[in-house]
Amino acid sequence: MTAWVVRRPGPMATGPLEKVRLPVPEPAAGEVLVKVEVCAVCRTDLHLAEGDLTPRRPGTVPGHEVVGRVVARGPGADLLPDGARVGVAWLRAACGRCRYCLRGAENLCPYSQYTGWDADGGYAEYLVAPQDFVYRLPEERPADELAPLLCAGIIGYRALVRADLPPGGRLGVYGFGASAHLTTQVALAQGATVHVMTRAGSARRLALELGAASASPAYDAPPEPLDAAILFAPVGDLVPVALAALDRGGTLSVAGIHLSDIPPLVYQDHLFQERTLRSVTANTRADGRALLAFAHRHPLRVTTVPYGLDEADRALSDLAADRVTGAAVLHLGD
């Protein structure tokens, strides 16, 4: 099969991805073999390719927003029939026995594993995944609209929950890529007022089209104090900016797996009056199920930019240069 691997992590201009031919993987016990239809391109893939996220194994195939079909099953994998339409997401496995898993926080499991990091992902024609960690997907929705939900949607949903936005509250969104444009729609559907701060003019225009009350450059102050904010841009300099924009008792959640260094905070300006700063770490399967159910009840407008599998390196380069409005998606066939 054709696949892309992270061969030499570094800036996209140095060519960290290499297109290769690999054997089609065989599913182990409890695993399914999935023929990939579409794999969305996540900023985490970019962090892995550029070395911001340390590779856990050499020559890993990135990609963890996969829509495809089950074409083979390993021993004991009897939950999904051949031909089932499924989604493969970032969280690949958790132990199920540690104190974090037992309290419902499998995203914090010390033994958790991740698609496209610990195991080969969806920048390939096939991948294997544990049956317990894939999502059954509806037939009627296009694959390129479903794929971004599997990470951008899920992690944004968790970030919104972590932000403790009150009913009818004022939400600030910093950065407006794949995850933010979905999360904004979830918040709007819940009755929030959303203010977007992001550097790209095309992203600001999309934010207004989707219903944001305002859209301004990333470092500008919103037009009113915020009850909650989510930082999607991996820019630590924006943490004090977002904290300063919060009203009393507001919460800032940081959605990314990677963030550049945060400058010193001034307690009186950034944290006093019970402002809260929270990180977001991966997701649970419950988050995934909740987001997919929400998207079924409130169909989200998924803005995508299509690429072929042969263009995976260009898709990541465009993402790095802010040339993607919405979500980039790799199309691998029907």
PDB file of C-alpha atoms in Angstrom, residues 91-250:
ATOM      1  CA  LEU A  91      -7.059   7.746  21.343  1.00  0.00           C
ATOM      2  CA  ARG A  92      -6.113   4.221  20.269  1.00  0.00           C
ATOM      3  CA  ALA A  93      -5.998   2.352  23.570  1.00  0.00           C
ATOM      4  CA  ALA A  94      -6.090   2.717  27.346  1.00  0.00           C
ATOM      5  CA  CYS A  95      -5.413   0.101  29.985  1.00  0.00           C
ATOM      6  CA  GLY A  96      -8.886   0.132  31.558  1.00  0.00           C
ATOM      7  CA  ARG A  97      -7.420  -0.795  34.962  1.00  0.00           C
ATOM      8  CA  CYS A  98      -5.515   2.207  36.325  1.00  0.00           C
ATOM      9  CA  ARG A  99      -7.091   4.707  38.716  1.00  0.00           C
ATOM     10  CA  TYR A 100      -7.615   7.204  35.880  1.00  0.00           C
ATOM     11  CA  CYS A 101      -9.446   4.739  33.665  1.00  0.00           C
ATOM     12  CA  LEU A 102     -11.545   3.500  36.573  1.00  0.00           C
ATOM     13  CA  ARG A 103     -12.756   7.030  37.318  1.00  0.00           C
ATOM     14  CA  GLY A 104     -13.635   7.704  33.661  1.00  0.00           C
ATOM     15  CA  ALA A 105     -10.502   9.681  32.796  1.00  0.00           C
ATOM     16  CA  GLU A 106      -8.982   7.287  30.266  1.00  0.00           C
ATOM     17  CA  ASN A 107      -7.453  10.297  28.500  1.00  0.00           C
ATOM     18  CA  LEU A 108      -5.044  10.531  31.457  1.00  0.00           C
ATOM     19  CA  CYS A 109      -4.122   6.823  31.435  1.00  0.00           C
ATOM     20  CA  PRO A 110      -0.310   6.481  31.735  1.00  0.00           C
ATOM     21  CA  TYR A 111      -0.490   3.507  29.366  1.00  0.00           C
ATOM     22  CA  SER A 112      -2.671   5.172  26.723  1.00  0.00           C
ATOM     23  CA  GLN A 113      -1.679   4.869  23.075  1.00  0.00           C
ATOM     24  CA  TYR A 114      -2.435   7.107  20.130  1.00  0.00           C
ATOM     25  CA  THR A 115      -3.157   6.624  16.433  1.00  0.00           C
ATOM     26  CA  GLY A 116      -0.455   8.075  14.214  1.00  0.00           C
ATOM     27  CA  TRP A 117       1.982   8.349  17.132  1.00  0.00           C
ATOM     28  CA  ASP A 118       2.265   4.987  18.895  1.00  0.00           C
ATOM     29  CA  ALA A 119       0.883   3.093  15.887  1.00  0.00           C
ATOM     30  CA  ASP A 120       0.566   3.811  12.193  1.00  0.00           C
ATOM     31  CA  GLY A 121      -2.290   6.090  11.237  1.00  0.00           C
ATOM     32  CA  GLY A 122      -4.372   7.175   8.290  1.00  0.00           C
ATOM     33  CA  TYR A 123      -1.915   8.732   5.838  1.00  0.00           C
ATOM     34  CA  ALA A 124      -2.085   5.322   4.169  1.00  0.00           C
ATOM     35  CA  GLU A 125      -4.510   3.152   2.263  1.00  0.00           C
ATOM     36  CA  TYR A 126      -5.106   0.829   5.244  1.00  0.00           C
ATOM     37  CA  LEU A 127      -4.618   0.825   9.004  1.00  0.00           C
ATOM     38  CA  VAL A 128      -5.444  -1.432  11.931  1.00  0.00           C
ATOM     39  CA  ALA A 129      -7.188  -0.304  15.107  1.00  0.00           C
ATOM     40  CA  PRO A 130      -8.618  -1.935  18.246  1.00  0.00           C
ATOM     41  CA  GLN A 131     -12.336  -2.533  17.738  1.00  0.00           C
ATOM     42  CA  ASP A 132     -13.133  -1.078  21.164  1.00  0.00           C
ATOM     43  CA  PHE A 133     -11.716   2.320  20.168  1.00  0.00           C
ATOM     44  CA  VAL A 134     -13.326   2.889  16.782  1.00  0.00           C
ATOM     45  CA  TYR A 135     -16.623   4.697  16.260  1.00  0.00           C
ATOM     46  CA  ARG A 136     -19.510   3.420  14.163  1.00  0.00           C
ATOM     47  CA  LEU A 137     -20.396   6.168  11.683  1.00  0.00           C
ATOM     48  CA  PRO A 138     -23.595   6.961   9.759  1.00  0.00           C
ATOM     49  CA  GLU A 139     -23.824   6.076   6.093  1.00  0.00           C
ATOM     50  CA  GLU A 140     -25.626   9.174   4.898  1.00  0.00           C
ATOM     51  CA  ARG A 141     -22.996  11.831   5.603  1.00  0.00           C
ATOM     52  CA  PRO A 142     -20.013  12.436   3.280  1.00  0.00           C
ATOM     53  CA  ALA A 143     -16.720  11.056   4.577  1.00  0.00           C
ATOM     54  CA  ASP A 144     -14.889  14.368   4.248  1.00  0.00           C
ATOM     55  CA  GLU A 145     -17.472  15.970   6.577  1.00  0.00           C
ATOM     56  CA  LEU A 146     -17.160  13.203   9.160  1.00  0.00           C
ATOM     57  CA  ALA A 147     -13.368  12.935   9.287  1.00  0.00           C
ATOM     58  CA  PRO A 148     -12.632  16.319  10.953  1.00  0.00           C
ATOM     59  CA  LEU A 149     -15.135  15.517  13.686  1.00  0.00           C
ATOM     60  CA  LEU A 150     -12.913  12.658  14.866  1.00  0.00           C
ATOM     61  CA  CYS A 151     -10.254  14.904  16.396  1.00  0.00           C
ATOM     62  CA  ALA A 152     -10.904  18.556  15.606  1.00  0.00           C
ATOM     63  CA  GLY A 153     -14.507  18.078  16.661  1.00  0.00           C
ATOM     64  CA  ILE A 154     -13.867  15.843  19.656  1.00  0.00           C
ATOM     65  CA  ILE A 155     -11.001  17.824  21.177  1.00  0.00           C
ATOM     66  CA  GLY A 156     -12.859  21.083  20.616  1.00  0.00           C
ATOM     67  CA  TYR A 157     -15.892  19.621  22.354  1.00  0.00           C
ATOM     68  CA  ARG A 158     -13.775  18.621  25.350  1.00  0.00           C
ATOM     69  CA  ALA A 159     -12.115  22.043  25.401  1.00  0.00           C
ATOM     70  CA  LEU A 160     -15.546  23.682  25.450  1.00  0.00           C
ATOM     71  CA  VAL A 161     -16.631  21.508  28.377  1.00  0.00           C
ATOM     72  CA  ARG A 162     -13.377  22.321  30.196  1.00  0.00           C
ATOM     73  CA  ALA A 163     -13.995  26.058  29.641  1.00  0.00           C
ATOM     74  CA  ASP A 164     -17.099  25.968  31.879  1.00  0.00           C
ATOM     75  CA  LEU A 165     -19.056  28.318  29.644  1.00  0.00           C
ATOM     76  CA  PRO A 166     -22.294  29.280  31.442  1.00  0.00           C
ATOM     77  CA  PRO A 167     -25.628  29.069  29.577  1.00  0.00           C
ATOM     78  CA  GLY A 168     -25.906  32.000  27.190  1.00  0.00           C
ATOM     79  CA  GLY A 169     -22.338  33.015  28.016  1.00  0.00           C
ATOM     80  CA  ARG A 170     -19.693  34.945  26.094  1.00  0.00           C
ATOM     81  CA  LEU A 171     -16.996  32.724  24.602  1.00  0.00           C
ATOM     82  CA  GLY A 172     -13.681  33.856  23.155  1.00  0.00           C
ATOM     83  CA  VAL A 173     -12.003  31.657  20.530  1.00  0.00           C
ATOM     84  CA  TYR A 174      -8.295  32.235  19.849  1.00  0.00           C
ATOM     85  CA  GLY A 175      -7.167  30.739  16.554  1.00  0.00           C
ATOM     86  CA  PHE A 176      -9.699  29.578  13.984  1.00  0.00           C
ATOM     87  CA  GLY A 177      -8.656  26.379  12.257  1.00  0.00           C
ATOM     88  CA  ALA A 178     -10.354  23.019  11.905  1.00  0.00           C
ATOM     89  CA  SER A 179     -11.199  22.529  15.576  1.00  0.00           C
ATOM     90  CA  ALA A 180     -12.231  26.101  16.292  1.00  0.00           C
ATOM     91  CA  HIS A 181     -14.641  26.380  13.366  1.00  0.00           C
ATOM     92  CA  LEU A 182     -16.491  23.274  14.611  1.00  0.00           C
ATOM     93  CA  THR A 183     -16.426  24.220  18.302  1.00  0.00           C
ATOM     94  CA  THR A 184     -17.764  27.671  17.509  1.00  0.00           C
ATOM     95  CA  GLN A 185     -20.823  26.075  15.922  1.00  0.00           C
ATOM     96  CA  VAL A 186     -21.361  23.835  18.945  1.00  0.00           C
ATOM     97  CA  ALA A 187     -21.211  26.856  21.257  1.00  0.00           C
ATOM     98  CA  LEU A 188     -23.572  28.864  19.051  1.00  0.00           C
ATOM     99  CA  ALA A 189     -26.043  25.969  18.989  1.00  0.00           C
ATOM    100  CA  GLN A 190     -25.925  26.010  22.797  1.00  0.00           C
ATOM    101  CA  GLY A 191     -26.875  29.692  22.848  1.00  0.00           C
ATOM    102  CA  ALA A 192     -23.475  31.307  23.372  1.00  0.00           C
ATOM    103  CA  THR A 193     -22.176  34.583  21.988  1.00  0.00           C
ATOM    104  CA  VAL A 194     -18.834  33.899  20.312  1.00  0.00           C
ATOM    105  CA  HIS A 195     -15.982  36.324  19.666  1.00  0.00           C
ATOM    106  CA  VAL A 196     -13.129  35.080  17.466  1.00  0.00           C
ATOM    107  CA  MET A 197      -9.547  36.365  17.572  1.00  0.00           C
ATOM    108  CA  THR A 198      -7.281  34.989  14.851  1.00  0.00           C
ATOM    109  CA  ARG A 199      -4.563  36.260  12.522  1.00  0.00           C
ATOM    110  CA  ALA A 200      -5.816  35.036   9.122  1.00  0.00           C
ATOM    111  CA  GLY A 201      -8.310  37.266   7.332  1.00  0.00           C
ATOM    112  CA  SER A 202      -9.943  34.308   5.578  1.00  0.00           C
ATOM    113  CA  ALA A 203     -10.518  32.627   8.954  1.00  0.00           C
ATOM    114  CA  ARG A 204     -12.099  35.796  10.337  1.00  0.00           C
ATOM    115  CA  ARG A 205     -14.468  35.911   7.368  1.00  0.00           C
ATOM    116  CA  LEU A 206     -15.446  32.277   7.917  1.00  0.00           C
ATOM    117  CA  ALA A 207     -16.062  32.953  11.608  1.00  0.00           C
ATOM    118  CA  LEU A 208     -18.518  35.720  10.774  1.00  0.00           C
ATOM    119  CA  GLU A 209     -20.232  33.535   8.154  1.00  0.00           C
ATOM    120  CA  LEU A 210     -20.741  30.846  10.793  1.00  0.00           C
ATOM    121  CA  GLY A 211     -22.385  33.303  13.191  1.00  0.00           C
ATOM    122  CA  ALA A 212     -19.629  34.718  15.401  1.00  0.00           C
ATOM    123  CA  ALA A 213     -20.572  38.089  16.902  1.00  0.00           C
ATOM    124  CA  SER A 214     -17.138  39.506  16.068  1.00  0.00           C
ATOM    125  CA  ALA A 215     -13.863  38.479  14.482  1.00  0.00           C
ATOM    126  CA  SER A 216     -10.654  40.410  14.991  1.00  0.00           C
ATOM    127  CA  PRO A 217      -6.857  39.945  14.882  1.00  0.00           C
ATOM    128  CA  ALA A 218      -5.412  37.504  17.411  1.00  0.00           C
ATOM    129  CA  TYR A 219      -3.987  39.993  19.903  1.00  0.00           C
ATOM    130  CA  ASP A 220      -6.949  42.395  19.872  1.00  0.00           C
ATOM    131  CA  ALA A 221      -9.247  42.652  22.868  1.00  0.00           C
ATOM    132  CA  PRO A 222     -12.772  41.306  22.334  1.00  0.00           C
ATOM    133  CA  PRO A 223     -15.599  43.864  22.343  1.00  0.00           C
ATOM    134  CA  GLU A 224     -16.836  42.682  25.747  1.00  0.00           C
ATOM    135  CA  PRO A 225     -15.469  40.692  28.706  1.00  0.00           C
ATOM    136  CA  LEU A 226     -15.525  36.920  28.229  1.00  0.00           C
ATOM    137  CA  ASP A 227     -17.098  34.297  30.493  1.00  0.00           C
ATOM    138  CA  ALA A 228     -14.841  31.647  28.968  1.00  0.00           C
ATOM    139  CA  ALA A 229     -12.195  31.293  26.284  1.00  0.00           C
ATOM    140  CA  ILE A 230     -10.495  28.512  24.342  1.00  0.00           C
ATOM    141  CA  LEU A 231      -6.976  28.819  22.968  1.00  0.00           C
ATOM    142  CA  PHE A 232      -6.641  26.737  19.812  1.00  0.00           C
ATOM    143  CA  ALA A 233      -3.565  28.454  18.382  1.00  0.00           C
ATOM    144  CA  PRO A 234      -0.355  26.796  19.703  1.00  0.00           C
ATOM    145  CA  VAL A 235       0.975  30.213  20.740  1.00  0.00           C
ATOM    146  CA  GLY A 236       1.920  30.669  24.388  1.00  0.00           C
ATOM    147  CA  ASP A 237       2.050  34.447  23.993  1.00  0.00           C
ATOM    148  CA  LEU A 238      -1.740  34.413  23.688  1.00  0.00           C
ATOM    149  CA  VAL A 239      -2.287  32.901  27.150  1.00  0.00           C
ATOM    150  CA  PRO A 240      -1.934  36.210  29.056  1.00  0.00           C
ATOM    151  CA  VAL A 241      -3.885  37.979  26.308  1.00  0.00           C
ATOM    152  CA  ALA A 242      -6.802  35.581  26.679  1.00  0.00           C
ATOM    153  CA  LEU A 243      -6.669  35.574  30.490  1.00  0.00           C
ATOM    154  CA  ALA A 244      -6.774  39.376  30.536  1.00  0.00           C
ATOM    155  CA  ALA A 245      -9.905  39.270  28.351  1.00  0.00           C
ATOM    156  CA  LEU A 246     -11.800  37.106  30.856  1.00  0.00           C
ATOM    157  CA  ASP A 247     -14.438  38.538  33.118  1.00  0.00           C
ATOM    158  CA  ARG A 248     -14.355  37.720  36.832  1.00  0.00           C
ATOM    159  CA  GLY A 249     -14.626  33.964  37.371  1.00  0.00           C
ATOM    160  CA  GLY A 250     -13.858  33.169  33.744  1.00  0.00           C
TER     161      GLY A 250
END
